Amino acid sequence: MTRTDGYLLDHRQTAAAEHFSAFAALFDPTTFRHLEALGIGSGWRCWEVGAGTTVVSWLAKKVGPTGRVIATDTDTSRLASAARPPVEVRAHDLGAQEPPGEGFDLVHARLALVHVTDREQALRSMAASLRPGGRILVEDADPALQPLLCPDEHGPEQQLANRLRQGFRRLLTERGTDLPCGRALPRLLRDAGLTRVHADAYFPLASPACAALESVTIRQIRDQLVTAGLATDQDIDRHLENVTSGALDLTTAPMISAWGRKQ
């Protein structure tokens, strides 16, 4: 089944649009680079899992009018603008339902598996939906691999930032999120029967998008941090001012991309 009640960054919140925009600015170039390398082209049939509008729109241009992009998510409200040929939008629960088709040339999921309890079964399901020779690209963060928000912790501003990041990770853990997830993707793809499995990681540092992502994240989880006694309102106000000042060299958890083919 899919984790929904424990997800801190609720997609239904007003700030969700800012969150998705920051993620797109940070990680779309890496995602598009990998998809290009997998050979995507005109006429391909693609399944975009946990779809984001920027990736869906990019895929639609690549496959053209003879191709097809099935874009799925548990909540499809933010995909309404993309729902035109060759894109078909469907409500779908990766952790509980069968694939929305078969014979796909490409299956892609970014930041989708972290919300699924049985990640191995979800990957097997995605792999089974591919045609022989079809490609899969799965991308997920690994917060435990790099736990700091400010790797260069040289002053009180950076120390506060890292303390709040530790509080965020504690909240995630208490809600059942498996933090060391990205690093397991190559093994899980091999276990699902994929061949030619490779992976790499993208680790942004000191990007304006990192600051935008941190600002919206802290605002989304502010109440939970205070209620749990992990920070005070004064701590959070001071941190948000530090982020806005541009004086912090912020980063995110590394985004690990893993890919393979079906025999």
PDB file of N, CA and C in Angstrom, residues 11-70:
ATOM      1  N   HIS A  11       0.854  17.203  -0.795  1.00  0.00           N
ATOM      2  CA  HIS A  11       0.699  17.832  -2.103  1.00  0.00           C
ATOM      3  C   HIS A  11      -0.522  18.727  -2.180  1.00  0.00           C
ATOM      4  N   ARG A  12      -1.442  18.592  -1.234  1.00  0.00           N
ATOM      5  CA  ARG A  12      -2.648  19.415  -1.284  1.00  0.00           C
ATOM      6  C   ARG A  12      -2.448  20.779  -0.629  1.00  0.00           C
ATOM      7  N   GLN A  13      -1.344  20.988   0.010  1.00  0.00           N
ATOM      8  CA  GLN A  13      -1.092  22.266   0.650  1.00  0.00           C
ATOM      9  C   GLN A  13      -0.842  23.343  -0.404  1.00  0.00           C
ATOM     10  N   THR A  14      -1.125  24.586  -0.023  1.00  0.00           N
ATOM     11  CA  THR A  14      -0.928  25.707  -0.937  1.00  0.00           C
ATOM     12  C   THR A  14       0.513  25.806  -1.402  1.00  0.00           C
ATOM     13  N   ALA A  15       1.453  25.488  -0.531  1.00  0.00           N
ATOM     14  CA  ALA A  15       2.869  25.611  -0.864  1.00  0.00           C
ATOM     15  C   ALA A  15       3.365  24.514  -1.795  1.00  0.00           C
ATOM     16  N   ALA A  16       2.518  23.519  -2.094  1.00  0.00           N
ATOM     17  CA  ALA A  16       2.969  22.398  -2.912  1.00  0.00           C
ATOM     18  C   ALA A  16       3.461  22.840  -4.282  1.00  0.00           C
ATOM     19  N   ALA A  17       2.808  23.827  -4.890  1.00  0.00           N
ATOM     20  CA  ALA A  17       3.230  24.295  -6.211  1.00  0.00           C
ATOM     21  C   ALA A  17       4.661  24.833  -6.163  1.00  0.00           C
ATOM     22  N   GLU A  18       5.009  25.559  -5.091  1.00  0.00           N
ATOM     23  CA  GLU A  18       6.374  26.050  -4.940  1.00  0.00           C
ATOM     24  C   GLU A  18       7.346  24.892  -4.782  1.00  0.00           C
ATOM     25  N   HIS A  19       6.921  23.868  -4.046  1.00  0.00           N
ATOM     26  CA  HIS A  19       7.771  22.702  -3.819  1.00  0.00           C
ATOM     27  C   HIS A  19       8.093  22.004  -5.136  1.00  0.00           C
ATOM     28  N   PHE A  20       7.055  21.757  -5.935  1.00  0.00           N
ATOM     29  CA  PHE A  20       7.254  21.087  -7.218  1.00  0.00           C
ATOM     30  C   PHE A  20       8.111  21.934  -8.154  1.00  0.00           C
ATOM     31  N   SER A  21       7.922  23.236  -8.130  1.00  0.00           N
ATOM     32  CA  SER A  21       8.701  24.123  -8.995  1.00  0.00           C
ATOM     33  C   SER A  21      10.179  24.068  -8.642  1.00  0.00           C
ATOM     34  N   ALA A  22      10.490  24.068  -7.337  1.00  0.00           N
ATOM     35  CA  ALA A  22      11.886  24.004  -6.913  1.00  0.00           C
ATOM     36  C   ALA A  22      12.510  22.668  -7.281  1.00  0.00           C
ATOM     37  N   PHE A  23      11.772  21.584  -7.085  1.00  0.00           N
ATOM     38  CA  PHE A  23      12.287  20.266  -7.467  1.00  0.00           C
ATOM     39  C   PHE A  23      12.551  20.201  -8.964  1.00  0.00           C
ATOM     40  N   ALA A  24      11.642  20.761  -9.767  1.00  0.00           N
ATOM     41  CA  ALA A  24      11.826  20.742 -11.211  1.00  0.00           C
ATOM     42  C   ALA A  24      13.081  21.519 -11.607  1.00  0.00           C
ATOM     43  N   ALA A  25      13.277  22.689 -11.004  1.00  0.00           N
ATOM     44  CA  ALA A  25      14.453  23.490 -11.322  1.00  0.00           C
ATOM     45  C   ALA A  25      15.743  22.756 -10.966  1.00  0.00           C
ATOM     46  N   LEU A  26      15.732  22.028  -9.870  1.00  0.00           N
ATOM     47  CA  LEU A  26      16.924  21.316  -9.434  1.00  0.00           C
ATOM     48  C   LEU A  26      17.204  20.062 -10.247  1.00  0.00           C
ATOM     49  N   PHE A  27      16.161  19.270 -10.521  1.00  0.00           N
ATOM     50  CA  PHE A  27      16.399  17.914 -10.991  1.00  0.00           C
ATOM     51  C   PHE A  27      15.944  17.610 -12.418  1.00  0.00           C
ATOM     52  N   ASP A  28      15.148  18.489 -13.036  1.00  0.00           N
ATOM     53  CA  ASP A  28      14.734  18.222 -14.416  1.00  0.00           C
ATOM     54  C   ASP A  28      15.923  18.065 -15.362  1.00  0.00           C
ATOM     55  N   PRO A  29      16.943  18.925 -15.316  1.00  0.00           N
ATOM     56  CA  PRO A  29      18.050  18.743 -16.261  1.00  0.00           C
ATOM     57  C   PRO A  29      18.703  17.368 -16.170  1.00  0.00           C
ATOM     58  N   THR A  30      18.877  16.850 -14.941  1.00  0.00           N
ATOM     59  CA  THR A  30      19.463  15.520 -14.783  1.00  0.00           C
ATOM     60  C   THR A  30      18.530  14.449 -15.322  1.00  0.00           C
ATOM     61  N   THR A  31      17.244  14.555 -15.011  1.00  0.00           N
ATOM     62  CA  THR A  31      16.271  13.586 -15.517  1.00  0.00           C
ATOM     63  C   THR A  31      16.250  13.585 -17.036  1.00  0.00           C
ATOM     64  N   PHE A  32      16.211  14.758 -17.647  1.00  0.00           N
ATOM     65  CA  PHE A  32      16.148  14.835 -19.105  1.00  0.00           C
ATOM     66  C   PHE A  32      17.426  14.279 -19.740  1.00  0.00           C
ATOM     67  N   ARG A  33      18.565  14.515 -19.114  1.00  0.00           N
ATOM     68  CA  ARG A  33      19.821  13.971 -19.630  1.00  0.00           C
ATOM     69  C   ARG A  33      19.785  12.450 -19.664  1.00  0.00           C
ATOM     70  N   HIS A  34      19.284  11.849 -18.590  1.00  0.00           N
ATOM     71  CA  HIS A  34      19.218  10.392 -18.551  1.00  0.00           C
ATOM     72  C   HIS A  34      18.214   9.849 -19.572  1.00  0.00           C
ATOM     73  N   LEU A  35      17.075  10.494 -19.688  1.00  0.00           N
ATOM     74  CA  LEU A  35      16.069  10.030 -20.640  1.00  0.00           C
ATOM     75  C   LEU A  35      16.588  10.135 -22.075  1.00  0.00           C
ATOM     76  N   GLU A  36      17.307  11.194 -22.378  1.00  0.00           N
ATOM     77  CA  GLU A  36      17.924  11.326 -23.698  1.00  0.00           C
ATOM     78  C   GLU A  36      18.898  10.178 -23.952  1.00  0.00           C
ATOM     79  N   ALA A  37      19.703   9.858 -22.942  1.00  0.00           N
ATOM     80  CA  ALA A  37      20.697   8.798 -23.092  1.00  0.00           C
ATOM     81  C   ALA A  37      20.048   7.433 -23.303  1.00  0.00           C
ATOM     82  N   LEU A  38      18.828   7.250 -22.805  1.00  0.00           N
ATOM     83  CA  LEU A  38      18.122   5.988 -22.999  1.00  0.00           C
ATOM     84  C   LEU A  38      17.518   5.878 -24.393  1.00  0.00           C
ATOM     85  N   GLY A  39      17.603   6.939 -25.176  1.00  0.00           N
ATOM     86  CA  GLY A  39      17.213   6.869 -26.573  1.00  0.00           C
ATOM     87  C   GLY A  39      15.788   7.231 -26.890  1.00  0.00           C
ATOM     88  N   ILE A  40      15.079   7.870 -25.975  1.00  0.00           N
ATOM     89  CA  ILE A  40      13.674   8.181 -26.207  1.00  0.00           C
ATOM     90  C   ILE A  40      13.487   8.929 -27.523  1.00  0.00           C
ATOM     91  N   GLY A  41      12.435   8.553 -28.252  1.00  0.00           N
ATOM     92  CA  GLY A  41      12.208   9.178 -29.547  1.00  0.00           C
ATOM     93  C   GLY A  41      10.767   9.085 -29.988  1.00  0.00           C
ATOM     94  N   SER A  42      10.530   9.487 -31.194  1.00  0.00           N
ATOM     95  CA  SER A  42       9.186   9.532 -31.767  1.00  0.00           C
ATOM     96  C   SER A  42       8.529   8.160 -31.730  1.00  0.00           C
ATOM     97  N   GLY A  43       7.267   8.135 -31.324  1.00  0.00           N
ATOM     98  CA  GLY A  43       6.492   6.904 -31.334  1.00  0.00           C
ATOM     99  C   GLY A  43       6.610   6.049 -30.090  1.00  0.00           C
ATOM    100  N   TRP A  44       7.433   6.456 -29.132  1.00  0.00           N
ATOM    101  CA  TRP A  44       7.605   5.642 -27.920  1.00  0.00           C
ATOM    102  C   TRP A  44       6.343   5.667 -27.065  1.00  0.00           C
ATOM    103  N   ARG A  45       6.117   4.539 -26.376  1.00  0.00           N
ATOM    104  CA  ARG A  45       5.039   4.434 -25.398  1.00  0.00           C
ATOM    105  C   ARG A  45       5.659   4.506 -24.009  1.00  0.00           C
ATOM    106  N   CYS A  46       5.260   5.510 -23.226  1.00  0.00           N
ATOM    107  CA  CYS A  46       5.897   5.791 -21.948  1.00  0.00           C
ATOM    108  C   CYS A  46       4.876   5.780 -20.809  1.00  0.00           C
ATOM    109  N   TRP A  47       5.343   5.322 -19.648  1.00  0.00           N
ATOM    110  CA  TRP A  47       4.560   5.425 -18.412  1.00  0.00           C
ATOM    111  C   TRP A  47       5.344   6.294 -17.450  1.00  0.00           C
ATOM    112  N   GLU A  48       4.790   7.452 -17.113  1.00  0.00           N
ATOM    113  CA  GLU A  48       5.390   8.363 -16.151  1.00  0.00           C
ATOM    114  C   GLU A  48       4.687   8.178 -14.816  1.00  0.00           C
ATOM    115  N   VAL A  49       5.410   7.644 -13.820  1.00  0.00           N
ATOM    116  CA  VAL A  49       4.840   7.264 -12.528  1.00  0.00           C
ATOM    117  C   VAL A  49       5.014   8.412 -11.532  1.00  0.00           C
ATOM    118  N   GLY A  50       3.928   8.743 -10.802  1.00  0.00           N
ATOM    119  CA  GLY A  50       4.016   9.869  -9.869  1.00  0.00           C
ATOM    120  C   GLY A  50       4.336  11.140 -10.613  1.00  0.00           C
ATOM    121  N   ALA A  51       3.586  11.384 -11.654  1.00  0.00           N
ATOM    122  CA  ALA A  51       3.961  12.334 -12.701  1.00  0.00           C
ATOM    123  C   ALA A  51       4.037  13.771 -12.225  1.00  0.00           C
ATOM    124  N   GLY A  52       5.020  14.485 -12.777  1.00  0.00           N
ATOM    125  CA  GLY A  52       5.117  15.926 -12.642  1.00  0.00           C
ATOM    126  C   GLY A  52       4.915  16.566 -14.001  1.00  0.00           C
ATOM    127  N   THR A  53       4.341  17.737 -14.038  1.00  0.00           N
ATOM    128  CA  THR A  53       3.940  18.325 -15.316  1.00  0.00           C
ATOM    129  C   THR A  53       5.122  18.623 -16.229  1.00  0.00           C
ATOM    130  N   THR A  54       6.268  19.038 -15.672  1.00  0.00           N
ATOM    131  CA  THR A  54       7.387  19.392 -16.530  1.00  0.00           C
ATOM    132  C   THR A  54       7.941  18.169 -17.251  1.00  0.00           C
ATOM    133  N   VAL A  55       8.048  17.043 -16.553  1.00  0.00           N
ATOM    134  CA  VAL A  55       8.555  15.827 -17.183  1.00  0.00           C
ATOM    135  C   VAL A  55       7.544  15.301 -18.203  1.00  0.00           C
ATOM    136  N   VAL A  56       6.268  15.328 -17.863  1.00  0.00           N
ATOM    137  CA  VAL A  56       5.237  14.861 -18.781  1.00  0.00           C
ATOM    138  C   VAL A  56       5.257  15.674 -20.076  1.00  0.00           C
ATOM    139  N   SER A  57       5.344  16.980 -19.962  1.00  0.00           N
ATOM    140  CA  SER A  57       5.371  17.841 -21.147  1.00  0.00           C
ATOM    141  C   SER A  57       6.609  17.564 -21.998  1.00  0.00           C
ATOM    142  N   TRP A  58       7.746  17.331 -21.347  1.00  0.00           N
ATOM    143  CA  TRP A  58       8.978  17.030 -22.070  1.00  0.00           C
ATOM    144  C   TRP A  58       8.842  15.703 -22.808  1.00  0.00           C
ATOM    145  N   LEU A  59       8.301  14.685 -22.144  1.00  0.00           N
ATOM    146  CA  LEU A  59       8.092  13.386 -22.779  1.00  0.00           C
ATOM    147  C   LEU A  59       7.157  13.504 -23.979  1.00  0.00           C
ATOM    148  N   ALA A  60       6.094  14.286 -23.826  1.00  0.00           N
ATOM    149  CA  ALA A  60       5.119  14.431 -24.915  1.00  0.00           C
ATOM    150  C   ALA A  60       5.777  14.995 -26.169  1.00  0.00           C
ATOM    151  N   LYS A  61       6.662  15.964 -25.997  1.00  0.00           N
ATOM    152  CA  LYS A  61       7.357  16.530 -27.151  1.00  0.00           C
ATOM    153  C   LYS A  61       8.275  15.501 -27.796  1.00  0.00           C
ATOM    154  N   LYS A  62       8.911  14.661 -26.983  1.00  0.00           N
ATOM    155  CA  LYS A  62       9.857  13.680 -27.516  1.00  0.00           C
ATOM    156  C   LYS A  62       9.151  12.566 -28.290  1.00  0.00           C
ATOM    157  N   VAL A  63       8.021  12.082 -27.793  1.00  0.00           N
ATOM    158  CA  VAL A  63       7.361  10.955 -28.458  1.00  0.00           C
ATOM    159  C   VAL A  63       6.490  11.413 -29.619  1.00  0.00           C
ATOM    160  N   GLY A  64       6.075  12.669 -29.605  1.00  0.00           N
ATOM    161  CA  GLY A  64       5.312  13.213 -30.714  1.00  0.00           C
ATOM    162  C   GLY A  64       3.915  12.640 -30.848  1.00  0.00           C
ATOM    163  N   PRO A  65       3.216  12.997 -31.932  1.00  0.00           N
ATOM    164  CA  PRO A  65       1.821  12.582 -32.100  1.00  0.00           C
ATOM    165  C   PRO A  65       1.630  11.086 -32.299  1.00  0.00           C
ATOM    166  N   THR A  66       2.688  10.380 -32.694  1.00  0.00           N
ATOM    167  CA  THR A  66       2.572   8.924 -32.877  1.00  0.00           C
ATOM    168  C   THR A  66       2.890   8.155 -31.608  1.00  0.00           C
ATOM    169  N   GLY A  67       3.362   8.840 -30.575  1.00  0.00           N
ATOM    170  CA  GLY A  67       3.688   8.192 -29.319  1.00  0.00           C
ATOM    171  C   GLY A  67       2.560   8.297 -28.312  1.00  0.00           C
ATOM    172  N   ARG A  68       2.857   7.846 -27.080  1.00  0.00           N
ATOM    173  CA  ARG A  68       1.856   7.879 -26.021  1.00  0.00           C
ATOM    174  C   ARG A  68       2.557   8.019 -24.681  1.00  0.00           C
ATOM    175  N   VAL A  69       2.012   8.879 -23.829  1.00  0.00           N
ATOM    176  CA  VAL A  69       2.517   9.051 -22.469  1.00  0.00           C
ATOM    177  C   VAL A  69       1.354   8.857 -21.510  1.00  0.00           C
ATOM    178  N   ILE A  70       1.417   7.819 -20.706  1.00  0.00           N
ATOM    179  CA  ILE A  70       0.434   7.620 -19.648  1.00  0.00           C
ATOM    180  C   ILE A  70       1.027   8.180 -18.360  1.00  0.00           C
TER     181      ILE A  70
END
